[in-house]
Amino acid sequence: MAAASASSVDSPRISTLILQRKTLAIGLAIIVVITLLAVLAPLIAPYAPGKLSIVNRLKPPSATWFFGTDEFGRDIFSRTIYAGQLSLLVGAAATALAATVGITLGLVAGFFRKADGIVSRIIDAMMAFPDILLAIALVAALGPSLATVIVALGVVYAPRLARVVRASTLVIRELPYVEAARALGVPTWRIMTRHVLRNLVSPILVQATFIFAYAMLAEAGLSFLGVGVSPEIPTWGTMIAAGRQYVGQADWMTIFPGLAIILTVLSLQLVGDGLRDLLDPRLRKDL
Amino acid sequence: MAMSTPNAGNHPDALADDIVLRADNLRTHFIMGARAAKSVDGVTLTVRRGQTLAVVGESGSGKSVTSLSIMRLLAHPGRIVGGRLLYRMRDGGVVDLATLSDKRMRAIRGKEIAMIFQEPMTSLNPLYTVGDQIMEMIRLHEPVDRHEARTRARRMLELVEIPAPDKRLDQYPHEMSGGMRQRVMIALALACNPALLIADEPTTALDVTIQAQILDLMRRLQREIGMSILFVTHNLGVVAEIAHEVAVMYAGRVVEQAPVHDLFARPRHPYTKGLLACIPDAKRDRADDGTRKMLNPIPGSVPSVLALPAGCAFAPRCPLAEPHCETAPPELLNASPEHLTRCWRHELL
Amino acid sequence: MTRYVLQRLFGMLTVMFTVVTIVFVIVRVAPGDPAAVMLGPDATPADIDVLRVRLGLDQSLPVQYLYFLAQLARGDLGHSIFLDMPVAAALLDRAEPTFFLTVFAILIASAIALPVGIMSAYKRGSFFDQSVTTLTMLAASIPSFWLGLILIQVFAVRFGWFPVAGYGGPDASFLTRMSHLVLPAVALGVVSSALITRFTRASMLDVLNDDYVRTARSKGMGEFRVIMKHAFKNALIPVLTVVGLTAALLVSGAVVTETVFSLPGVGNLVVSAVLRRDYPVIQGALLVIAAIYVLINFGIDLLYLMIDPRVRY
C-alpha cells in the first residue's frame, strides 16, 4: 500500500516527523485500523458475510447486529468489514497499475522530446473524459469483472500521474548533475531510474495516495451503478446499491458502508496532504 | 522617558506648527505565540513641513516597519504595541495615528498620507489600466465624476512627466517600464494632494539613470506641491541627494536624527560614523593628507530583533563602548539644538 | 490576441481529434463480436452478418476509422439499434435534466466555495480556516450518490419537502421538473464545492500578500473592496481553471447521481446502454461529453482574455 510504505522508506527521523504532523499521523492510524479490520475480517466478523437469516431481515442496529441486517438477514457489520478487503484491493491494485503506466509514460514524455508531443496529447485527451464515465466505457468494452474494473481505473488515473511525472522530469533533466551524467555517457535508462525517479519519489507518493482515494470512490460508484463488479460480491458500493431499495425503511443498509468509504477516503486524503507537507512544501500550491 | 526633543513643547499632544509627523517612542512588534520580534522598539523622529526626512538603516533595522506602521499597513502578526504617531491634518488638527480607528485611518490613507513602494513592477494591479487605478484613488476621497477624475488623472501623469498621457491612461502596467511604473505610482500617490508622502525605497529596484530621474522628479514635485516626504532608504548617496534631515535607524531604534549637512559633517553616533566610513566616494574617505583611506566595515553583526541586548544595541560593536553602555539604554540626547543622538558618549565624536 | 485564440483553437481541435481516436479504440478493443453481443444469444448468424455490415465491422480497422471520422464530420453520432433512433436524438432527448442538474450543481458549488474559500484565506490559520480545511476534505471524501441517498432519506422520505425520485412524468411543468433537481443538485454541488473551495483558498493566499493589494490598502480603500476588486479578481484566473475541471467531475457525478434519483438524463442513458451493450450510445455519449468538456475549457481560455490584459498580447 502506498500510504503504509511511506513510514518504512527511510530513517527513524521520518517516523518522528510523521508524529509531529498530526494530519499524517491520524490519517495513517485510521488507514491502518481499516486495513487490519479488512484483513482480519474472518477473525473479527461475528457472522459469515453470506450467512442468510430471513427471520432477522432488516433488523436495525443493536448489540446483536452492530450495523443491523440487510434484506436477507445478513449482518451488515460483518459484510462491511469483509467488503473492505475488496474495496481496498481494487483501490490498491488500480493505483499500482496507474502508477506503473503513468510513471512510464511521464518519464518517456519528459525525457524524449519526440515522444512528448504524442504522449502529452493523449494525456490531455484522456483527462477530457470524466473519470467514472471513462471507467464505465472501458468496463463495458472489456466486459465487467473484478480484473477489468482494476484495469479500467488504472487506465483512467494513469494520466494524472503521467502529467506530474512529465512536468518534474522536464525540470530534473535540465539539472547540472543529470546533464553531467549524460555527458559522461551514462545510459539514458539508467539516468532515468537512478537520478530522475529518485527525485520523483515524493510527488509520486503524494499523487498515488490521492489516486488511491479517487479510485476507491470511483469503484464504489461503478459498483453502485451495477456496471462494476458483480452485485453478488460485497463491496461498499454494491452494499449501498442494495440498500437503495430500502431507503426510508432500513437506512442503516446505506449509512454504514457509506461511512466506511468516507472514513477510508478521508484518511487517505489526510495521508496525502500530510505527506505533501512533509516531503515537499513546495508542492502545497497545486493541491 | 525624558524627552528633550526641540520643538516638542511641554504638552504631550502639542506639535509645533512646522511639524507634520512626530513618532514618539513608537514600538511595533511581531508577536508569534510567546515570542515577539521587536522590529521597531522606540522610534522617535520628526518630519517637518515641506521637508524630506530620510530614514536610513540596514535591512532589518526596522525602517520599512516604521513606514508601514505610520500607514497602519502592517501585515499580520505585526502590531503597534506602544508609543504615539502624532500627525497634523491639513485642517490643523492633530491625531495619533497609532490609536486612530480603522475607519478614520482609511480616510487618512491616500488623502492625507500616501505611500509609494519599492517594487514598481508589482505594486500596480496588473488587471486594471493605470488610468483606472489613479481615478480610483481620486474617487475614493473626492466626490467627482468619472470624467473629472480622468481629467485629473491625466494631469497627474503630465505632472510626473509621462509623455502621451492620454494614451498611457488606457494602458496596463505590463505595457510600461519599471521607471515609468514608478512615475505612475508617484502620480497615484499624489493624486489627492497628500500632506505627507512616504516613499519606501522607491528607487532601489531601478537602475542608476532611472533612479536619478525619479529623485529629480520627487525633488521638483516637493518644490511645486510642498508635501513632506519620509524617504526610506539604505543608500546614503541617495540621502545626500534628496534629504533635508536624516534619521539613522539601528536595531529598531532611531539612533540619530539631524539635518543632512550636520550629520554628514559630524556624525554624533558611532554607528552613523561607521556607516559613513563605508561609502567609497564620500569626501570623508580622504585622510587629512589627501590619501585614500581604507573602507572600514563595522565589525560584528546586527543583533536579532528576537533578542536585543539590555543596554545600547550597538554597544557590542562599538569602539567607544564602556561598561555603562551595556546596561543602560541611551536616551535621545541633544548633541546640538537640532542634532539628536542616542549615544552616551557622543561628546567624544 | 488573435494568435492566442488561434493557438487555443488549434489546441482544442487536436485534443478533440485525439479524443475521437481514443473513443474509437475503446469501442474496438471490446473482446468478441460487437454485433453478436448487441443482438444477444438468440440472434441468427444471418442477422449478425447483416448488423456487421451495417456497423461497417466487415471492413478493415483503418477503413472503419476513416468511416468513423467521416460520419462524425457530418455530425452523425451513429444509430442505436436498441432504441431504434439516432444516437444524437437519444442524447438530445435526455439532455434537459443533465444540463440543469449540472448547471445548478455548479451554481451551488460556486455559491458555497467562493465566499468560503475567500474568507478562509483571509482568516488564514483561524478556527474558521481550520474548520473549512477539515470540512472540505470531508466533503471530498463523500460519494455523491451516498449523499444523495441520505438527502432522500431526510428531505424526501422523512420531511416530504422534495420528491423522492424521477422527473415528474411526461406532462410535468417546468417548475415541477426543476423541483426534482433540487436534491440531486445539492448532493452534487456540496461534493464538488470541496475542490473549488480549496483552490479558491490557495489562490487567494497567493495574491493576498501581493504588492498591489497593499497599494490598494494604501489608497484608503475598505477591506471588502480591496479583497474583491483587487485580490479576488487576480485569484480568479486559477479558480476558473478549476471550475472548468470541476465541470468534468460534475458530469461524472451526474452519471451516478441521476441513477440515485432515477432522473431520465444522459447519465441514466449511458448506464442502461452499458447494461444492454448499446455501443453506439456509449460511444456517442463519451464523445459528446468529452467535447463539452473541451469546449468549456476553450471558453475559459477565452474568459482569461477578458480578465487578464497580459494574455491579450
mmCIF file with all atom_site columns, N, CA, C and O in Angstrom, chain B residues 74-103:
data_model
loop_
_atom_site.group_PDB
_atom_site.id
_atom_site.type_symbol
_atom_site.label_atom_id
_atom_site.label_alt_id
_atom_site.label_comp_id
_atom_site.label_asym_id
_atom_site.label_entity_id
_atom_site.label_seq_id
_atom_site.pdbx_PDB_ins_code
_atom_site.Cartn_x
_atom_site.Cartn_y
_atom_site.Cartn_z
_atom_site.occupancy
_atom_site.B_iso_or_equiv
_atom_site.pdbx_formal_charge
_atom_site.auth_seq_id
_atom_site.auth_comp_id
_atom_site.auth_asym_id
_atom_site.auth_atom_id
_atom_site.pdbx_PDB_model_num
ATOM 1   N N  . LEU B 1 74  ? 0.530   47.214 8.529  1.00 0.00 ? 74  LEU B N  1
ATOM 2   C CA . LEU B 1 74  ? 1.351   46.100 8.975  1.00 0.00 ? 74  LEU B CA 1
ATOM 3   C C  . LEU B 1 74  ? 0.671   44.780 8.648  1.00 0.00 ? 74  LEU B C  1
ATOM 4   O O  . LEU B 1 74  ? -0.530  44.623 8.836  1.00 0.00 ? 74  LEU B O  1
ATOM 5   N N  . ALA B 1 75  ? 1.463   43.839 8.148  1.00 0.00 ? 75  ALA B N  1
ATOM 6   C CA . ALA B 1 75  ? 0.905   42.516 7.893  1.00 0.00 ? 75  ALA B CA 1
ATOM 7   C C  . ALA B 1 75  ? 0.840   41.755 9.204  1.00 0.00 ? 75  ALA B C  1
ATOM 8   O O  . ALA B 1 75  ? 1.658   41.968 10.099 1.00 0.00 ? 75  ALA B O  1
ATOM 9   N N  . HIS B 1 76  ? -0.144  40.878 9.316  1.00 0.00 ? 76  HIS B N  1
ATOM 10  C CA . HIS B 1 76  ? -0.254  40.025 10.476 1.00 0.00 ? 76  HIS B CA 1
ATOM 11  C C  . HIS B 1 76  ? 1.052   39.255 10.667 1.00 0.00 ? 76  HIS B C  1
ATOM 12  O O  . HIS B 1 76  ? 1.621   38.818 9.684  1.00 0.00 ? 76  HIS B O  1
ATOM 13  N N  . PRO B 1 77  ? 1.594   39.045 11.847 1.00 0.00 ? 77  PRO B N  1
ATOM 14  C CA . PRO B 1 77  ? 1.093   39.419 13.177 1.00 0.00 ? 77  PRO B CA 1
ATOM 15  C C  . PRO B 1 77  ? 1.703   40.710 13.721 1.00 0.00 ? 77  PRO B C  1
ATOM 16  O O  . PRO B 1 77  ? 1.821   40.862 14.930 1.00 0.00 ? 77  PRO B O  1
ATOM 17  N N  . GLY B 1 78  ? 2.063   41.642 12.832 1.00 0.00 ? 78  GLY B N  1
ATOM 18  C CA . GLY B 1 78  ? 2.663   42.882 13.308 1.00 0.00 ? 78  GLY B CA 1
ATOM 19  C C  . GLY B 1 78  ? 1.644   43.787 13.977 1.00 0.00 ? 78  GLY B C  1
ATOM 20  O O  . GLY B 1 78  ? 0.504   43.866 13.534 1.00 0.00 ? 78  GLY B O  1
ATOM 21  N N  . ARG B 1 79  ? 2.067   44.477 15.051 1.00 0.00 ? 79  ARG B N  1
ATOM 22  C CA . ARG B 1 79  ? 1.126   45.319 15.771 1.00 0.00 ? 79  ARG B CA 1
ATOM 23  C C  . ARG B 1 79  ? 1.882   46.452 16.456 1.00 0.00 ? 79  ARG B C  1
ATOM 24  O O  . ARG B 1 79  ? 2.985   46.265 16.976 1.00 0.00 ? 79  ARG B O  1
ATOM 25  N N  . ILE B 1 80  ? 1.266   47.631 16.453 1.00 0.00 ? 80  ILE B N  1
ATOM 26  C CA . ILE B 1 80  ? 1.842   48.731 17.214 1.00 0.00 ? 80  ILE B CA 1
ATOM 27  C C  . ILE B 1 80  ? 1.516   48.476 18.680 1.00 0.00 ? 80  ILE B C  1
ATOM 28  O O  . ILE B 1 80  ? 0.351   48.382 19.044 1.00 0.00 ? 80  ILE B O  1
ATOM 29  N N  . VAL B 1 81  ? 2.559   48.297 19.512 1.00 0.00 ? 81  VAL B N  1
ATOM 30  C CA . VAL B 1 81  ? 2.282   47.959 20.902 1.00 0.00 ? 81  VAL B CA 1
ATOM 31  C C  . VAL B 1 81  ? 2.530   49.135 21.843 1.00 0.00 ? 81  VAL B C  1
ATOM 32  O O  . VAL B 1 81  ? 2.211   49.055 23.022 1.00 0.00 ? 81  VAL B O  1
ATOM 33  N N  . GLY B 1 82  ? 3.099   50.228 21.323 1.00 0.00 ? 82  GLY B N  1
ATOM 34  C CA . GLY B 1 82  ? 3.321   51.349 22.214 1.00 0.00 ? 82  GLY B CA 1
ATOM 35  C C  . GLY B 1 82  ? 3.792   52.574 21.448 1.00 0.00 ? 82  GLY B C  1
ATOM 36  O O  . GLY B 1 82  ? 4.170   52.494 20.282 1.00 0.00 ? 82  GLY B O  1
ATOM 37  N N  . GLY B 1 83  ? 3.753   53.698 22.114 1.00 0.00 ? 83  GLY B N  1
ATOM 38  C CA . GLY B 1 83  ? 4.228   54.937 21.517 1.00 0.00 ? 83  GLY B CA 1
ATOM 39  C C  . GLY B 1 83  ? 3.128   55.666 20.775 1.00 0.00 ? 83  GLY B C  1
ATOM 40  O O  . GLY B 1 83  ? 1.996   55.209 20.713 1.00 0.00 ? 83  GLY B O  1
ATOM 41  N N  . ARG B 1 84  ? 3.501   56.827 20.265 1.00 0.00 ? 84  ARG B N  1
ATOM 42  C CA . ARG B 1 84  ? 2.500   57.642 19.580 1.00 0.00 ? 84  ARG B CA 1
ATOM 43  C C  . ARG B 1 84  ? 3.007   58.046 18.209 1.00 0.00 ? 84  ARG B C  1
ATOM 44  O O  . ARG B 1 84  ? 4.209   58.089 17.944 1.00 0.00 ? 84  ARG B O  1
ATOM 45  N N  . LEU B 1 85  ? 2.031   58.302 17.317 1.00 0.00 ? 85  LEU B N  1
ATOM 46  C CA . LEU B 1 85  ? 2.352   58.781 15.976 1.00 0.00 ? 85  LEU B CA 1
ATOM 47  C C  . LEU B 1 85  ? 1.500   60.021 15.748 1.00 0.00 ? 85  LEU B C  1
ATOM 48  O O  . LEU B 1 85  ? 0.394   59.940 15.224 1.00 0.00 ? 85  LEU B O  1
ATOM 49  N N  . LEU B 1 86  ? 2.016   61.154 16.216 1.00 0.00 ? 86  LEU B N  1
ATOM 50  C CA . LEU B 1 86  ? 1.213   62.360 16.112 1.00 0.00 ? 86  LEU B CA 1
ATOM 51  C C  . LEU B 1 86  ? 1.314   62.926 14.704 1.00 0.00 ? 86  LEU B C  1
ATOM 52  O O  . LEU B 1 86  ? 2.412   63.087 14.150 1.00 0.00 ? 86  LEU B O  1
ATOM 53  N N  . TYR B 1 87  ? 0.156   63.204 14.130 1.00 0.00 ? 87  TYR B N  1
ATOM 54  C CA . TYR B 1 87  ? 0.127   63.684 12.761 1.00 0.00 ? 87  TYR B CA 1
ATOM 55  C C  . TYR B 1 87  ? -0.748  64.925 12.682 1.00 0.00 ? 87  TYR B C  1
ATOM 56  O O  . TYR B 1 87  ? -1.850  64.959 13.237 1.00 0.00 ? 87  TYR B O  1
ATOM 57  N N  . ARG B 1 88  ? -0.240  65.934 12.004 1.00 0.00 ? 88  ARG B N  1
ATOM 58  C CA . ARG B 1 88  ? -1.025  67.154 11.853 1.00 0.00 ? 88  ARG B CA 1
ATOM 59  C C  . ARG B 1 88  ? -1.814  67.078 10.558 1.00 0.00 ? 88  ARG B C  1
ATOM 60  O O  . ARG B 1 88  ? -1.248  67.013 9.479  1.00 0.00 ? 88  ARG B O  1
ATOM 61  N N  . MET B 1 89  ? -3.142  67.088 10.674 1.00 0.00 ? 89  MET B N  1
ATOM 62  C CA . MET B 1 89  ? -4.009  67.027 9.497  1.00 0.00 ? 89  MET B CA 1
ATOM 63  C C  . MET B 1 89  ? -3.904  68.353 8.742  1.00 0.00 ? 89  MET B C  1
ATOM 64  O O  . MET B 1 89  ? -3.466  69.360 9.280  1.00 0.00 ? 89  MET B O  1
ATOM 65  N N  . ARG B 1 90  ? -4.392  68.341 7.485  1.00 0.00 ? 90  ARG B N  1
ATOM 66  C CA . ARG B 1 90  ? -4.316  69.560 6.695  1.00 0.00 ? 90  ARG B CA 1
ATOM 67  C C  . ARG B 1 90  ? -5.182  70.670 7.281  1.00 0.00 ? 90  ARG B C  1
ATOM 68  O O  . ARG B 1 90  ? -4.936  71.844 7.082  1.00 0.00 ? 90  ARG B O  1
ATOM 69  N N  . ASP B 1 91  ? -6.215  70.264 8.049  1.00 0.00 ? 91  ASP B N  1
ATOM 70  C CA . ASP B 1 91  ? -7.047  71.301 8.667  1.00 0.00 ? 91  ASP B CA 1
ATOM 71  C C  . ASP B 1 91  ? -6.459  71.787 9.993  1.00 0.00 ? 91  ASP B C  1
ATOM 72  O O  . ASP B 1 91  ? -7.093  72.587 10.695 1.00 0.00 ? 91  ASP B O  1
ATOM 73  N N  . GLY B 1 92  ? -5.269  71.304 10.341 1.00 0.00 ? 92  GLY B N  1
ATOM 74  C CA . GLY B 1 92  ? -4.602  71.810 11.536 1.00 0.00 ? 92  GLY B CA 1
ATOM 75  C C  . GLY B 1 92  ? -4.748  70.929 12.762 1.00 0.00 ? 92  GLY B C  1
ATOM 76  O O  . GLY B 1 92  ? -3.954  71.020 13.679 1.00 0.00 ? 92  GLY B O  1
ATOM 77  N N  . GLY B 1 93  ? -5.758  70.061 12.791 1.00 0.00 ? 93  GLY B N  1
ATOM 78  C CA . GLY B 1 93  ? -5.968  69.181 13.939 1.00 0.00 ? 93  GLY B CA 1
ATOM 79  C C  . GLY B 1 93  ? -4.861  68.140 14.048 1.00 0.00 ? 93  GLY B C  1
ATOM 80  O O  . GLY B 1 93  ? -4.250  67.760 13.057 1.00 0.00 ? 93  GLY B O  1
ATOM 81  N N  . VAL B 1 94  ? -4.602  67.697 15.287 1.00 0.00 ? 94  VAL B N  1
ATOM 82  C CA . VAL B 1 94  ? -3.553  66.697 15.485 1.00 0.00 ? 94  VAL B CA 1
ATOM 83  C C  . VAL B 1 94  ? -4.197  65.382 15.905 1.00 0.00 ? 94  VAL B C  1
ATOM 84  O O  . VAL B 1 94  ? -5.064  65.364 16.777 1.00 0.00 ? 94  VAL B O  1
ATOM 85  N N  . VAL B 1 95  ? -3.803  64.289 15.243 1.00 0.00 ? 95  VAL B N  1
ATOM 86  C CA . VAL B 1 95  ? -4.335  62.977 15.627 1.00 0.00 ? 95  VAL B CA 1
ATOM 87  C C  . VAL B 1 95  ? -3.177  62.044 15.941 1.00 0.00 ? 95  VAL B C  1
ATOM 88  O O  . VAL B 1 95  ? -2.057  62.244 15.483 1.00 0.00 ? 95  VAL B O  1
ATOM 89  N N  . ASP B 1 96  ? -3.483  61.007 16.726 1.00 0.00 ? 96  ASP B N  1
ATOM 90  C CA . ASP B 1 96  ? -2.487  59.976 16.994 1.00 0.00 ? 96  ASP B CA 1
ATOM 91  C C  . ASP B 1 96  ? -2.799  58.768 16.111 1.00 0.00 ? 96  ASP B C  1
ATOM 92  O O  . ASP B 1 96  ? -3.751  58.038 16.354 1.00 0.00 ? 96  ASP B O  1
ATOM 93  N N  . LEU B 1 97  ? -1.993  58.581 15.066 1.00 0.00 ? 97  LEU B N  1
ATOM 94  C CA . LEU B 1 97  ? -2.262  57.515 14.103 1.00 0.00 ? 97  LEU B CA 1
ATOM 95  C C  . LEU B 1 97  ? -2.207  56.133 14.753 1.00 0.00 ? 97  LEU B C  1
ATOM 96  O O  . LEU B 1 97  ? -2.834  55.194 14.287 1.00 0.00 ? 97  LEU B O  1
ATOM 97  N N  . ALA B 1 98  ? -1.460  56.023 15.853 1.00 0.00 ? 98  ALA B N  1
ATOM 98  C CA . ALA B 1 98  ? -1.282  54.710 16.478 1.00 0.00 ? 98  ALA B CA 1
ATOM 99  C C  . ALA B 1 98  ? -2.580  54.187 17.066 1.00 0.00 ? 98  ALA B C  1
ATOM 100 O O  . ALA B 1 98  ? -2.761  52.975 17.189 1.00 0.00 ? 98  ALA B O  1
ATOM 101 N N  . THR B 1 99  ? -3.490  55.091 17.413 1.00 0.00 ? 99  THR B N  1
ATOM 102 C CA . THR B 1 99  ? -4.709  54.642 18.080 1.00 0.00 ? 99  THR B CA 1
ATOM 103 C C  . THR B 1 99  ? -5.966  55.017 17.309 1.00 0.00 ? 99  THR B C  1
ATOM 104 O O  . THR B 1 99  ? -7.071  54.791 17.786 1.00 0.00 ? 99  THR B O  1
ATOM 105 N N  . LEU B 1 100 ? -5.807  55.573 16.120 1.00 0.00 ? 100 LEU B N  1
ATOM 106 C CA . LEU B 1 100 ? -6.964  56.005 15.352 1.00 0.00 ? 100 LEU B CA 1
ATOM 107 C C  . LEU B 1 100 ? -7.816  54.797 14.945 1.00 0.00 ? 100 LEU B C  1
ATOM 108 O O  . LEU B 1 100 ? -7.297  53.714 14.711 1.00 0.00 ? 100 LEU B O  1
ATOM 109 N N  . SER B 1 101 ? -9.138  54.987 14.839 1.00 0.00 ? 101 SER B N  1
ATOM 110 C CA . SER B 1 101 ? -9.998  53.882 14.406 1.00 0.00 ? 101 SER B CA 1
ATOM 111 C C  . SER B 1 101 ? -9.686  53.532 12.950 1.00 0.00 ? 101 SER B C  1
ATOM 112 O O  . SER B 1 101 ? -9.194  54.362 12.188 1.00 0.00 ? 101 SER B O  1
ATOM 113 N N  . ASP B 1 102 ? -9.977  52.270 12.562 1.00 0.00 ? 102 ASP B N  1
ATOM 114 C CA . ASP B 1 102 ? -9.704  51.832 11.195 1.00 0.00 ? 102 ASP B CA 1
ATOM 115 C C  . ASP B 1 102 ? -10.395 52.729 10.185 1.00 0.00 ? 102 ASP B C  1
ATOM 116 O O  . ASP B 1 102 ? -9.854  53.039 9.130  1.00 0.00 ? 102 ASP B O  1
ATOM 117 N N  . LYS B 1 103 ? -11.611 53.132 10.544 1.00 0.00 ? 103 LYS B N  1
ATOM 118 C CA . LYS B 1 103 ? -12.391 53.922 9.597  1.00 0.00 ? 103 LYS B CA 1
ATOM 119 C C  . LYS B 1 103 ? -11.744 55.286 9.357  1.00 0.00 ? 103 LYS B C  1
ATOM 120 O O  . LYS B 1 103 ? -11.569 55.721 8.222  1.00 0.00 ? 103 LYS B O  1
#
